[in-house]
mmCIF file of N, CA and C in Angstrom:
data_model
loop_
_atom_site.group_PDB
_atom_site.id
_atom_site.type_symbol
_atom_site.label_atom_id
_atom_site.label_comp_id
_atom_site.label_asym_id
_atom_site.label_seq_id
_atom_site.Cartn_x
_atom_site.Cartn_y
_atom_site.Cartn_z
ATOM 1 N N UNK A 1192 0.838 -1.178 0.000
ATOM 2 C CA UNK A 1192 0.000 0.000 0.000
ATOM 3 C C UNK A 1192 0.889 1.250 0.000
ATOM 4 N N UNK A 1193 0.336 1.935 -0.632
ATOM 5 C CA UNK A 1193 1.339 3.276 -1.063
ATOM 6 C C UNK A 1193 0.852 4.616 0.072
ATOM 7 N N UNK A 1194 1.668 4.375 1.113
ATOM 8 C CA UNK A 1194 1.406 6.050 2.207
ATOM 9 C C UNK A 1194 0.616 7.083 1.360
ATOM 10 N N UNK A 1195 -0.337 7.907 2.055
ATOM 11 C CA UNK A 1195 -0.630 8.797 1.598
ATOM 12 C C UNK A 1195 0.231 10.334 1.571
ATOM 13 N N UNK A 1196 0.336 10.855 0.950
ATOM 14 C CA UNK A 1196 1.738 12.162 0.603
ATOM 15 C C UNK A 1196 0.909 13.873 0.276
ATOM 16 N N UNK A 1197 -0.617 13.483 0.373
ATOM 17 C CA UNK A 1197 -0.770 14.837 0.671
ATOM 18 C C UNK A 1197 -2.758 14.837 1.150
ATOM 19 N N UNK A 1198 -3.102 15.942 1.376
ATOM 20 C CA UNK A 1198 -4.567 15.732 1.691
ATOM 21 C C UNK A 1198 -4.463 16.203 3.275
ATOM 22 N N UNK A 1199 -5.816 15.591 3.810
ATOM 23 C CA UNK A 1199 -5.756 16.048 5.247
ATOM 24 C C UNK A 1199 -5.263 15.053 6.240
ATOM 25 N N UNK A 1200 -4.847 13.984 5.671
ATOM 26 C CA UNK A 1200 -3.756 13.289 6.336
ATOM 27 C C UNK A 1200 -2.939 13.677 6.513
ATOM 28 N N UNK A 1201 -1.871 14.098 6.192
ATOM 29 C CA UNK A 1201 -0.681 14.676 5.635
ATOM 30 C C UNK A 1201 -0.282 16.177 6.227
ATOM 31 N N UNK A 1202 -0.508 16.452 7.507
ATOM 32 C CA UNK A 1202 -0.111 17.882 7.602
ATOM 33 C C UNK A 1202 1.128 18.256 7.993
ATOM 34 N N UNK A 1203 1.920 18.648 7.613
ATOM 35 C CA UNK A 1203 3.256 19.119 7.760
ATOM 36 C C UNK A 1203 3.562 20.500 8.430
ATOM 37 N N UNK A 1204 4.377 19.725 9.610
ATOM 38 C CA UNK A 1204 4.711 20.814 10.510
ATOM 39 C C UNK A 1204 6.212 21.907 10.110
ATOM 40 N N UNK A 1205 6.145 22.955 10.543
ATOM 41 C CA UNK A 1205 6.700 23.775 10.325
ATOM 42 C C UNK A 1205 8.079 24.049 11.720
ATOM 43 N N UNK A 1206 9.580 23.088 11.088
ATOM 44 C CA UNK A 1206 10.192 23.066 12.491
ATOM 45 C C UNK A 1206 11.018 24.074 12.674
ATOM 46 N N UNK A 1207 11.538 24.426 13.673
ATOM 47 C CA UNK A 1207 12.299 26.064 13.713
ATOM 48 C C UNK A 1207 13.855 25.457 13.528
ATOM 49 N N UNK A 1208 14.543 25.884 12.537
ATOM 50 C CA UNK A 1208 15.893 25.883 12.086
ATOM 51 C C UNK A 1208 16.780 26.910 12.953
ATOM 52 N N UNK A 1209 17.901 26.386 13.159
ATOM 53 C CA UNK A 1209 18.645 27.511 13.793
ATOM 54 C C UNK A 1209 20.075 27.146 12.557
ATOM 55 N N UNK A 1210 21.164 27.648 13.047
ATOM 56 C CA UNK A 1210 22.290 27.554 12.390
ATOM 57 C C UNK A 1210 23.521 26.387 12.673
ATOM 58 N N UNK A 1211 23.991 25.907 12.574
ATOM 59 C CA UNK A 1211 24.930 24.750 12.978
ATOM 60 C C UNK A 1211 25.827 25.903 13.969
ATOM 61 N N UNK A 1212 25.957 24.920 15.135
ATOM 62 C CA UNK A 1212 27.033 25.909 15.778
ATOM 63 C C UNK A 1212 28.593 25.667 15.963
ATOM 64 N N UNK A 1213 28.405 24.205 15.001
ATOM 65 C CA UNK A 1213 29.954 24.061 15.037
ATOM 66 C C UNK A 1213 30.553 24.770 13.685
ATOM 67 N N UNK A 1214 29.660 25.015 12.585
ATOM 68 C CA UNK A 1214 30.285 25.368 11.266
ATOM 69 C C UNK A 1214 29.718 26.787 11.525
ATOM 70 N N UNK A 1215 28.655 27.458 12.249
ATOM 71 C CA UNK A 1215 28.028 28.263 11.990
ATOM 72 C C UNK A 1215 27.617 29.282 10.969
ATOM 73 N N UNK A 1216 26.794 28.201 10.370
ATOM 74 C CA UNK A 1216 26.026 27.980 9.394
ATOM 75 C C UNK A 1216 26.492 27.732 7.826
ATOM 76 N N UNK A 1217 27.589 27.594 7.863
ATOM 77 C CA UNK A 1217 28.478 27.626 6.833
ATOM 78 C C UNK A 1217 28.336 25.675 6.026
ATOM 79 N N UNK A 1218 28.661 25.186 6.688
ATOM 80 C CA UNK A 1218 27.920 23.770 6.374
ATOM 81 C C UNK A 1218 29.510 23.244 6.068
ATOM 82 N N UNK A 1219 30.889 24.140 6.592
ATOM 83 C CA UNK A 1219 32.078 22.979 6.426
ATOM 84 C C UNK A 1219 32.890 24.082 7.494
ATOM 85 N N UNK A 1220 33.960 23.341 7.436
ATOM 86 C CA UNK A 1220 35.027 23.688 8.734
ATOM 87 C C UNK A 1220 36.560 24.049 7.999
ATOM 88 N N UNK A 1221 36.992 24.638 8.432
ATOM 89 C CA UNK A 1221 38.160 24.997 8.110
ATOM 90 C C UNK A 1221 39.340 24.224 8.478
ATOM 91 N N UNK A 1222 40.234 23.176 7.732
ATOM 92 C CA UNK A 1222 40.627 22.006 8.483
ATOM 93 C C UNK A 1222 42.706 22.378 8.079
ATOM 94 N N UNK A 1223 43.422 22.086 8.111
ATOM 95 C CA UNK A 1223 44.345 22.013 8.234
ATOM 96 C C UNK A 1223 45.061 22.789 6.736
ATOM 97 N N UNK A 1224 44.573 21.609 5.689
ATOM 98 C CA UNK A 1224 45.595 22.086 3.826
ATOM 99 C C UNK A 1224 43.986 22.500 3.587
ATOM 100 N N UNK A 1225 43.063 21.604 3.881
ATOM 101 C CA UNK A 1225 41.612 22.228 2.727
ATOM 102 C C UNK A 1225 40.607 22.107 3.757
ATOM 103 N N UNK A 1226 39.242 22.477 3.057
ATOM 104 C CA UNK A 1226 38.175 22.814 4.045
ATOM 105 C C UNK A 1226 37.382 21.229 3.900
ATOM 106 N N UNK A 1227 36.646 21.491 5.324
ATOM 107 C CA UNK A 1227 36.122 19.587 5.662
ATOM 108 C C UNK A 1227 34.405 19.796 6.247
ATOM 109 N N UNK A 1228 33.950 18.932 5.094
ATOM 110 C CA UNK A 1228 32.216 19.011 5.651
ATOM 111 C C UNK A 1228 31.844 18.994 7.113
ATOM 112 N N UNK A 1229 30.805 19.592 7.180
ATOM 113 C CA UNK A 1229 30.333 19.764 8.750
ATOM 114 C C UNK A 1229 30.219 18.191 9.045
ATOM 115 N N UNK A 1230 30.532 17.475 9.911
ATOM 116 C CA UNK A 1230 29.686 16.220 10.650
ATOM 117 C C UNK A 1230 28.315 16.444 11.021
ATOM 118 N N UNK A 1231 28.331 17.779 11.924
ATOM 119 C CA UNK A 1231 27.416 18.072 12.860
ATOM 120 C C UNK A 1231 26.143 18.018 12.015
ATOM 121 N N UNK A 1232 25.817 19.149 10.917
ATOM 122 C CA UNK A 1232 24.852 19.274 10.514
ATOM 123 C C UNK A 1232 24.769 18.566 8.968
ATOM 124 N N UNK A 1233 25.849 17.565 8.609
ATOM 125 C CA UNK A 1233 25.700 16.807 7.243
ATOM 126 C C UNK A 1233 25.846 18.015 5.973
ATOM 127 N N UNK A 1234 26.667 19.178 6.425
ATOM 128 C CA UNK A 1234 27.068 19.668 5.101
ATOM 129 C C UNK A 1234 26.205 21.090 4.747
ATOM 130 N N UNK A 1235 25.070 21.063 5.642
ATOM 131 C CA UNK A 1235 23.559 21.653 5.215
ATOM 132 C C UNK A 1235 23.499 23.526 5.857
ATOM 133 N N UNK A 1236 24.547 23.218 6.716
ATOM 134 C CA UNK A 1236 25.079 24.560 7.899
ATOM 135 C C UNK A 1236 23.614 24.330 8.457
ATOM 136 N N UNK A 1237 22.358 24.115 8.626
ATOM 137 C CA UNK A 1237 21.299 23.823 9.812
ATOM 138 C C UNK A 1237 20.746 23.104 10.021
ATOM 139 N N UNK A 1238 20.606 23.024 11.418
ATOM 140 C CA UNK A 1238 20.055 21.838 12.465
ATOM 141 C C UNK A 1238 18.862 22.438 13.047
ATOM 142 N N UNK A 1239 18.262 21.268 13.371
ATOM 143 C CA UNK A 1239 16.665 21.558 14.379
ATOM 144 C C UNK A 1239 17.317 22.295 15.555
ATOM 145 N N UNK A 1240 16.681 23.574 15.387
ATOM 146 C CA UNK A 1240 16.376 24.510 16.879
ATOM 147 C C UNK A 1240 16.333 23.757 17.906
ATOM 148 N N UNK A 1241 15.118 23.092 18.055
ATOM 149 C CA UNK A 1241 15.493 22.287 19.328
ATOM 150 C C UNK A 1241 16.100 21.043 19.799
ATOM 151 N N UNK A 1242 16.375 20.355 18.679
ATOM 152 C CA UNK A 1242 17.399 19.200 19.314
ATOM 153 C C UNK A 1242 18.516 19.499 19.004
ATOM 154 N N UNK A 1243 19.119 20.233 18.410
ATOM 155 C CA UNK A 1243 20.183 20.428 17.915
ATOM 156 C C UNK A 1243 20.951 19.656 16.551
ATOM 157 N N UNK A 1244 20.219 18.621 15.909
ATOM 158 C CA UNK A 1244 20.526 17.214 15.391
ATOM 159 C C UNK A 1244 20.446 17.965 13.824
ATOM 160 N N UNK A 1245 21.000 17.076 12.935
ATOM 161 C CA UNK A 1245 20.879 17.637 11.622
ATOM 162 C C UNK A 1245 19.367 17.032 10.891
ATOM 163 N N UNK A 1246 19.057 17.204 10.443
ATOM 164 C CA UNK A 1246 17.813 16.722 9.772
ATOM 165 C C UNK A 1246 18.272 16.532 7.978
ATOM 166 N N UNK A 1247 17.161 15.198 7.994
ATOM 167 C CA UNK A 1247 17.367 14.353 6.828
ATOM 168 C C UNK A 1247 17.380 15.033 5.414
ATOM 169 N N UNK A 1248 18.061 15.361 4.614
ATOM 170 C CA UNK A 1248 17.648 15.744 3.816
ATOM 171 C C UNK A 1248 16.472 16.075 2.705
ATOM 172 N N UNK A 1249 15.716 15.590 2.921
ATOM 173 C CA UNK A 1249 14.094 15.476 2.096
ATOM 174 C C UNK A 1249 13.327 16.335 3.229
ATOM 175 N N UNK A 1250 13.570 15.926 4.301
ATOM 176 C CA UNK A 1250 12.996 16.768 5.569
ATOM 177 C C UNK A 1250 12.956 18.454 5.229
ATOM 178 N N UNK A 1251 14.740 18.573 5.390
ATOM 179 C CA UNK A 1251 15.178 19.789 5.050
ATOM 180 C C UNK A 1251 15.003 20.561 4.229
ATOM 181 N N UNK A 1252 14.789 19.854 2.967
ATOM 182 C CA UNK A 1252 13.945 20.505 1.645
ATOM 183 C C UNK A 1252 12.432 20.861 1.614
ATOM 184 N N UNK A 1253 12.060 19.563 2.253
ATOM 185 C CA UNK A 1253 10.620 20.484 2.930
ATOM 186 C C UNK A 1253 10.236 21.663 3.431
ATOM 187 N N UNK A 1254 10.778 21.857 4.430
ATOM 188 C CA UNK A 1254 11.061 22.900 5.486
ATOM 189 C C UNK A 1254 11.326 24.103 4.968
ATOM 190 N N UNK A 1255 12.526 23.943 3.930
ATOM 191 C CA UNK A 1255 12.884 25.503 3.276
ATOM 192 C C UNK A 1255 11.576 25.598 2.511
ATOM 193 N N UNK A 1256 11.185 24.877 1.639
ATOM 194 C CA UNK A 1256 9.816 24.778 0.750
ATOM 195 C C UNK A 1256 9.054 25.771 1.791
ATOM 196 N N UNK A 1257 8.565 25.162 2.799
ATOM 197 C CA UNK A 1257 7.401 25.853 3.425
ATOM 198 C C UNK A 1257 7.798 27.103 3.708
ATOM 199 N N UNK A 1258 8.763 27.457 4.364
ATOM 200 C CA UNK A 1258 9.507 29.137 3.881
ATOM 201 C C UNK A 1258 9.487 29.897 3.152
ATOM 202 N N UNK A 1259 9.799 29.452 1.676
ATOM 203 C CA UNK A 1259 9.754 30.375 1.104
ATOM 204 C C UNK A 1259 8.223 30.380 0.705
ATOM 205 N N UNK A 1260 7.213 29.222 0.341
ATOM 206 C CA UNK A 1260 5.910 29.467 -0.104
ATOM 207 C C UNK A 1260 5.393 30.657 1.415
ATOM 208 N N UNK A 1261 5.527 30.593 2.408
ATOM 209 C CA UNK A 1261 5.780 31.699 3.519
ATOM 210 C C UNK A 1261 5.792 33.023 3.028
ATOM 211 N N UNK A 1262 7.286 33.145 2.522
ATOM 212 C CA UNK A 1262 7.715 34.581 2.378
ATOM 213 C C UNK A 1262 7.494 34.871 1.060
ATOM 214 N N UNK A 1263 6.357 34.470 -0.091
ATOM 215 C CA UNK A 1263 6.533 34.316 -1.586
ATOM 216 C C UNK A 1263 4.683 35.050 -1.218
ATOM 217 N N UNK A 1264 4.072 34.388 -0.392
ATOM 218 C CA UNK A 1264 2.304 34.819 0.090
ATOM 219 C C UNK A 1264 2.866 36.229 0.845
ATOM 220 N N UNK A 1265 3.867 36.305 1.835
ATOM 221 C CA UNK A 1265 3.708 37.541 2.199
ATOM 222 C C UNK A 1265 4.286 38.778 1.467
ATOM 223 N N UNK A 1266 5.046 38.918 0.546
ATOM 224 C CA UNK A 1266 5.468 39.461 -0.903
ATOM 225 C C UNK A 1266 4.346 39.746 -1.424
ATOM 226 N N UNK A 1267 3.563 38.794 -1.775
ATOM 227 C CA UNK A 1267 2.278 39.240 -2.756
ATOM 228 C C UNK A 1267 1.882 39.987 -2.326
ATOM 229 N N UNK A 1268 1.360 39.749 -0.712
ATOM 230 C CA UNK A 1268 0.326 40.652 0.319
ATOM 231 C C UNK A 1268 1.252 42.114 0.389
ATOM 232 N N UNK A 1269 2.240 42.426 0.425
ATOM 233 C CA UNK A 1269 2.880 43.552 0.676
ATOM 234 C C UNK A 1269 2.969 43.866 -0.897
ATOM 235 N N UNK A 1270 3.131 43.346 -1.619
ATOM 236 C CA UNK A 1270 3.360 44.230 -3.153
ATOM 237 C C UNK A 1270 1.899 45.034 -3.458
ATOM 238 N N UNK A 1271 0.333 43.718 -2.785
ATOM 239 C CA UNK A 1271 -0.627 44.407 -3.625
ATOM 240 C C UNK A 1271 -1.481 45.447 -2.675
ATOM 241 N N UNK A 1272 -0.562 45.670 -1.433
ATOM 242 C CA UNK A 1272 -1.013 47.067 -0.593
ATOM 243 C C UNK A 1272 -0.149 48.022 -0.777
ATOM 244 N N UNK A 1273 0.806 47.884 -1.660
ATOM 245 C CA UNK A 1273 1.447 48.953 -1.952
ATOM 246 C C UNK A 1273 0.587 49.135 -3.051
ATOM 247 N N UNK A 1274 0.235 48.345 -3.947
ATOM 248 C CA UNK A 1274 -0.102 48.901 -5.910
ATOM 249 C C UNK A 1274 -1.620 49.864 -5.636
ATOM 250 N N UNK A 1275 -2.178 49.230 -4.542
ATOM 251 C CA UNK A 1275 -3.301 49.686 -3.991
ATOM 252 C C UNK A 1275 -3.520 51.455 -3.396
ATOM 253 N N UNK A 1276 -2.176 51.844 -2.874
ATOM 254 C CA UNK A 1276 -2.181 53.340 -2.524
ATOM 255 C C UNK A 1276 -1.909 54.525 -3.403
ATOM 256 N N UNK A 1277 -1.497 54.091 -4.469
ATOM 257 C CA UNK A 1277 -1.873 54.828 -5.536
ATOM 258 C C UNK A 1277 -0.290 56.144 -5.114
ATOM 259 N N UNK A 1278 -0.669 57.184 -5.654
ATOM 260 C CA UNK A 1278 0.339 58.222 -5.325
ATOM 261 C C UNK A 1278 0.221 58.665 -6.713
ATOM 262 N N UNK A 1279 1.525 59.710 -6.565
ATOM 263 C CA UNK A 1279 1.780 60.816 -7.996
ATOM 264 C C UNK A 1279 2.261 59.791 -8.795
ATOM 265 N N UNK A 1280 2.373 58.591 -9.265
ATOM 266 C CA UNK A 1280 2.405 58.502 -10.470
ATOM 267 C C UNK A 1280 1.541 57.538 -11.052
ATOM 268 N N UNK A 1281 0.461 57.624 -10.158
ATOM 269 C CA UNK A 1281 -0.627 57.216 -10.764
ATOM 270 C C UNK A 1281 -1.422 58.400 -11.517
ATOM 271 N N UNK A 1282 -0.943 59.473 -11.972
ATOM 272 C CA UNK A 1282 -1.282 60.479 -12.675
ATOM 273 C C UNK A 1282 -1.106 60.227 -14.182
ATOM 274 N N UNK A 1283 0.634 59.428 -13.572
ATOM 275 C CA UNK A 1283 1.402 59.733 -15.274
ATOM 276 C C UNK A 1283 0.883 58.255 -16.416
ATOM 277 N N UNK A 1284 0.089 57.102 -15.427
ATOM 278 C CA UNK A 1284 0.441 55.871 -16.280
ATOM 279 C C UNK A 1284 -0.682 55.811 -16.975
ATOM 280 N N UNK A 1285 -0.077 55.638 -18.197
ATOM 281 C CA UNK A 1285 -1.102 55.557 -19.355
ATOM 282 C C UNK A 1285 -0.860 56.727 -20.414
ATOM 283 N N UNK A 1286 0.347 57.676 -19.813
ATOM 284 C CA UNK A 1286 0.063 59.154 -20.742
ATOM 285 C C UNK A 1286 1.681 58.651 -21.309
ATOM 286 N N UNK A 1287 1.241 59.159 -22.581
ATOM 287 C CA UNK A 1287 2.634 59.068 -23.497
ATOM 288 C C UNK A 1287 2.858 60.834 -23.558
ATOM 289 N N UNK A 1288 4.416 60.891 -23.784
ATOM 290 C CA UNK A 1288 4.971 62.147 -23.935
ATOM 291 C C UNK A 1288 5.571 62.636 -24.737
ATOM 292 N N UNK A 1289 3.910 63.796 -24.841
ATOM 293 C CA UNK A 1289 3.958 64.517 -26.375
ATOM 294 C C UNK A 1289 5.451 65.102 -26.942
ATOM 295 N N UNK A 1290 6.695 65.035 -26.241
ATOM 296 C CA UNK A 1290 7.426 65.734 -27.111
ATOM 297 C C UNK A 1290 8.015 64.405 -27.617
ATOM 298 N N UNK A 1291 7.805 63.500 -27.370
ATOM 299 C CA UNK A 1291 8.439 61.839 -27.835
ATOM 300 C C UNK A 1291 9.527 61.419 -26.505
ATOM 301 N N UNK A 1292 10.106 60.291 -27.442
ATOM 302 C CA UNK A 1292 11.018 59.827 -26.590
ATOM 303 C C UNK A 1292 11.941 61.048 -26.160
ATOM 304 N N UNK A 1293 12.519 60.532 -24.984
ATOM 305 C CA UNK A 1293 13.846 61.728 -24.482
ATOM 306 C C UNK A 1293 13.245 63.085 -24.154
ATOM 307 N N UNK A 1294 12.225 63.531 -24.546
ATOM 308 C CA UNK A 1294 11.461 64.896 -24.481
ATOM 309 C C UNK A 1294 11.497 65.237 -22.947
ATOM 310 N N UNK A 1295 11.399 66.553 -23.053
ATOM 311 C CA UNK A 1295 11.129 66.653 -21.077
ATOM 312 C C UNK A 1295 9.601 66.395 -20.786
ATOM 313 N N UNK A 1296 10.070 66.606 -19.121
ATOM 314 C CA UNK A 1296 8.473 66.574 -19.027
ATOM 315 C C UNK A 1296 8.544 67.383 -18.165
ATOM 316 N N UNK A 1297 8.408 68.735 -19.070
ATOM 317 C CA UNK A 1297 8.224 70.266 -18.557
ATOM 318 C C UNK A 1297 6.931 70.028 -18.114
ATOM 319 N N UNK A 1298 5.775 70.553 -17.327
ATOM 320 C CA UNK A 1298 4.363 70.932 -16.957
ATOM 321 C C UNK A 1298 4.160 72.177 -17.400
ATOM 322 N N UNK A 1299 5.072 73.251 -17.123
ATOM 323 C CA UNK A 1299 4.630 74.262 -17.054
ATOM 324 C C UNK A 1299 4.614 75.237 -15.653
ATOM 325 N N UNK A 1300 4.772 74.500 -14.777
ATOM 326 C CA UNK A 1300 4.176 75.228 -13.607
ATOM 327 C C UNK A 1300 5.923 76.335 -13.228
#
């Protein structure tokens, strides 16, 4: 039987990342002639906040996933309350300028 992988079975928690504190956050170490992968955190520079442990890779890809779909919804929400307040150059869009390209844009005043 094939696990189920998404639906309301399936809810995926959101775990708090901190930084490796032996590589800090760098994901390798500075070793003698050349540089040497983290042990601690498997290369990744972060570990679970609270256990400190590295987490599995597929895990880890998850996790950033849910982040950025995170910070990608709150972008939208902040781009379309900005497009929303309008200002002075919501005067100019839509007007082409009669002296052409490069022309000023004397008013007059």
């Amino acid at each position: 039987m094939i696990p189920k992988r998404h639906g309301p079975a399936k809810r995926l928690e959101v775990i708090d990342l901190a930084a490796c504190p032996d590589c800090a956050g760098q994901g390798w170490t500075r070793g003698i002639f050349h540089d040497i992968k983290c042990n601690t955190c498997g290369a990744s520079g972060m570990v679970s906040k609270e256990s400190g442990e590295a987490l599995p890779a597929e895990v880890l890809v998850l996790q950033l996933r849910l982040r950025l779909n995170q910070r990608d919804r709150r972008l939208a929400q902040l781009e379309s309350q900005q497009n929303s307040k309008g200002g002075p150059h919501q005067d100019y869009i839509g007007m082409k300028n009669p002296a052409g390209i490069g022309g000023g844009n004397w008013t007059g005043d």
